[in-house]
C-alpha positions as CSV (number, residue, x, y, z in Angstrom):
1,X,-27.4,3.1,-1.4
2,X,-24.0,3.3,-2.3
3,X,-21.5,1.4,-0.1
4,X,-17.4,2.5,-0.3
5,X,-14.9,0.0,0.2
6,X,-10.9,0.3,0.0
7,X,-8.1,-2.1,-0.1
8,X,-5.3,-1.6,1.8
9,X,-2.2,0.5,-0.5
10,X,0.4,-1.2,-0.7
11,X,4.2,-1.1,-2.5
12,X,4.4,-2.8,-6.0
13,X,7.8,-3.3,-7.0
14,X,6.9,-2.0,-10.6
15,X,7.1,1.8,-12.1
16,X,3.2,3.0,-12.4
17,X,3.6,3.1,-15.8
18,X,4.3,-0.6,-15.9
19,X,0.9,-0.9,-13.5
20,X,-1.1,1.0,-15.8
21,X,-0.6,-0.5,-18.6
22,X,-1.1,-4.3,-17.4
23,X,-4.9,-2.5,-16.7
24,X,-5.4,0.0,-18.7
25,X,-6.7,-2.7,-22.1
26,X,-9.3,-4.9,-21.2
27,X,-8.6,-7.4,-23.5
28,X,-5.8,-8.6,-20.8
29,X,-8.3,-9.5,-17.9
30,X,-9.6,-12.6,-20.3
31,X,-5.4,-13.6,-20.1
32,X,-6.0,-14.1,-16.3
33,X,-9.0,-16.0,-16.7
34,X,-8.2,-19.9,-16.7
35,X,-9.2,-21.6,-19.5
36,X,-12.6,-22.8,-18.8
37,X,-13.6,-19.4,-17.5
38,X,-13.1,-17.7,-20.6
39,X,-16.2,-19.5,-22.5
40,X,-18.8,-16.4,-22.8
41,X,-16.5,-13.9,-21.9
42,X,-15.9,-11.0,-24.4
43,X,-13.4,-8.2,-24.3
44,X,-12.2,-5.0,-26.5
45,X,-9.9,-2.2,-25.3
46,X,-12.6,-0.4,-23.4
47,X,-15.0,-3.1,-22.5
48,X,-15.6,-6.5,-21.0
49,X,-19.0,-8.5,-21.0
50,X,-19.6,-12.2,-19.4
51,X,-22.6,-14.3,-18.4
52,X,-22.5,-15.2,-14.8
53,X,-25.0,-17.4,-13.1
54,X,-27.2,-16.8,-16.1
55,X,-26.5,-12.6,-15.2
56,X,-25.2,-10.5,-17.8
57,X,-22.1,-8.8,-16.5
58,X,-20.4,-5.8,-18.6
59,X,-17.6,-3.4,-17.2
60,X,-16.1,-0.5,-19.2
61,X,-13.5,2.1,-18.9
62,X,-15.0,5.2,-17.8
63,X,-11.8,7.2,-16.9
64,X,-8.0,7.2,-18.0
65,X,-5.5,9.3,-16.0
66,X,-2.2,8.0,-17.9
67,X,-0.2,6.5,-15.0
68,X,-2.1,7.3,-12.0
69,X,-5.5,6.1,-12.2
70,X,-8.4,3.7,-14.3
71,X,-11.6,4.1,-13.4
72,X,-14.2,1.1,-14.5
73,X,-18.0,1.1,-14.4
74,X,-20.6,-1.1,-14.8
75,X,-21.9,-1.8,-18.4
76,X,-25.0,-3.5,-18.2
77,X,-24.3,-5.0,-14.6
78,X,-27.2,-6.3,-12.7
79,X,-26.5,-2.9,-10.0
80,X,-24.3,-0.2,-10.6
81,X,-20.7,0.0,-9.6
82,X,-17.3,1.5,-9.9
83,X,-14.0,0.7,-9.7
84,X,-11.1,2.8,-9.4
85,X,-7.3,1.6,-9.7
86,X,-5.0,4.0,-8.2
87,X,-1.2,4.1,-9.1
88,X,0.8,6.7,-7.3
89,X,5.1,6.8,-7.5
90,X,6.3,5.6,-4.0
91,X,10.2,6.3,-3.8
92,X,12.3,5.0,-6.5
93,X,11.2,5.2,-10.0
94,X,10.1,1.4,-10.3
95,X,7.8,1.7,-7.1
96,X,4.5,2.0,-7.2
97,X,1.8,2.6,-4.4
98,X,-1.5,1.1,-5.3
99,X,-4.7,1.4,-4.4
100,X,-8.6,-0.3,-5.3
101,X,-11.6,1.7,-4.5
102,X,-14.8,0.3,-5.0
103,X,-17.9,1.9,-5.2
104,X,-21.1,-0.3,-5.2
105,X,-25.0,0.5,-5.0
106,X,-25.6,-2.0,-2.7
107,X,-28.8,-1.8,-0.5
108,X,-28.1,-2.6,3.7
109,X,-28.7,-6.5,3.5
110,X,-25.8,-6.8,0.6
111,X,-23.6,-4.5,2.5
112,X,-24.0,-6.0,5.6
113,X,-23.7,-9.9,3.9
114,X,-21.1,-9.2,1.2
115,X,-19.0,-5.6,2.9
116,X,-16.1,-7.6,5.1
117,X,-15.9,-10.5,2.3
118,X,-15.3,-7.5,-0.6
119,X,-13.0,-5.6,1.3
120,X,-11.1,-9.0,2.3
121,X,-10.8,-9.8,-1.4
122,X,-9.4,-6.3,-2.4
123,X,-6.6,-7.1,0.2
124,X,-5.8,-10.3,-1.6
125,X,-5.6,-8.4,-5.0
126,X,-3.6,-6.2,-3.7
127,X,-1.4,-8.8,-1.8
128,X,-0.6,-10.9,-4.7
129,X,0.0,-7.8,-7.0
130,X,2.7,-7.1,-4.6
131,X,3.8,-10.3,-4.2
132,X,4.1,-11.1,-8.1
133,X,5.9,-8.3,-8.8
134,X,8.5,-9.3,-6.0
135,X,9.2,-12.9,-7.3
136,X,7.1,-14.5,-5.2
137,X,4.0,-16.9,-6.2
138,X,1.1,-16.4,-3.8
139,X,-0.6,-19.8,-3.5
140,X,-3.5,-21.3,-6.4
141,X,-1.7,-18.5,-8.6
142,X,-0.6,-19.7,-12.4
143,X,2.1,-18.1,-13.1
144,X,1.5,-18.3,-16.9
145,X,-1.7,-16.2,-16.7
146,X,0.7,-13.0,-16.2
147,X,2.2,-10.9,-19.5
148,X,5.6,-10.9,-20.4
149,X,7.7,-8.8,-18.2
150,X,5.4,-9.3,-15.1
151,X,5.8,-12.9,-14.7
152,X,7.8,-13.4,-11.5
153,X,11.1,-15.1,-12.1
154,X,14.6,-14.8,-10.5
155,X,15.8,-11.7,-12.7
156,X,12.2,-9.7,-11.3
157,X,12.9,-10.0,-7.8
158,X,14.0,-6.9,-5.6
């Protein structure tokens, strides 16, 4: 049964293009791992693999709309899932409205257990995207972890 969940969209105070690219390479979700995380975890442009819990875990590109949306599936994932990343311009060129849509086959005892706890931590993606790109640090965050030109510093905030 497949269960839908959204984030809430919200204003990135970066141009899509800027967005897109910090997702669209694979190889950069290992950067935001902290060091002991990374062990076991492999990445190439177009795929990403990691034991978890003693699970086999793989994601892969399945879609690229230059700009406006990366869509991720599963890649040998213990149930099947997608993920879509949505970048739309909001206003002035270095806005950007995004957007997380997951789609999960879940059966009703997972969706019931896990549905408000998924959808809380899309919110929190999206909040500290926005909050990153606005200068501010959300809380637990390591600054480091983000590439050049998206770290948040004085001359990145609005």
């Amino acid at each position: 049964m497949a269960a839908n969940f959204d984030s809430k969209k919200a204003v990135v105070s970066r141009a899509p293009y800027q967005l897109y690219m910090m997702f669209v390479d694979l190889r950069n979700f290992v950067n935001f791992l902290p060091e002991d995380k990374k062990q076991g975890v492999e990445a190439d442009y177009d795929s990403i693999h990691a034991t978890v819990q003693g699970f086999n875990v793989g994601m892969k590109v399945a879609e690229r709309v230059p700009y406006s949306l990366i869509t991720y599936q599963d890649d040998g994932a213990p149930f099947e899932f997608k993920v879509e990343l949505h970048f739309d311009a909001a206003g002035p060129a270095d806005k950007t409205e995004f957007q997380i849509k997951v789609s999960a086959d879940l059966n009703f005892m997972m969706k019931t257990l896990l549905g408000s706890k998924i959808k809380e931590a899309l919110d929190k993606m999206v909040d500290a995207l926005v909050a990153v790109s606005e200068g501010r640090m959300p809380e637990g965050i390591d600054p480091s972890q983000f590439p050049e030109g998206f770290k948040p510093s004085d001359q990145y905030r609005s």
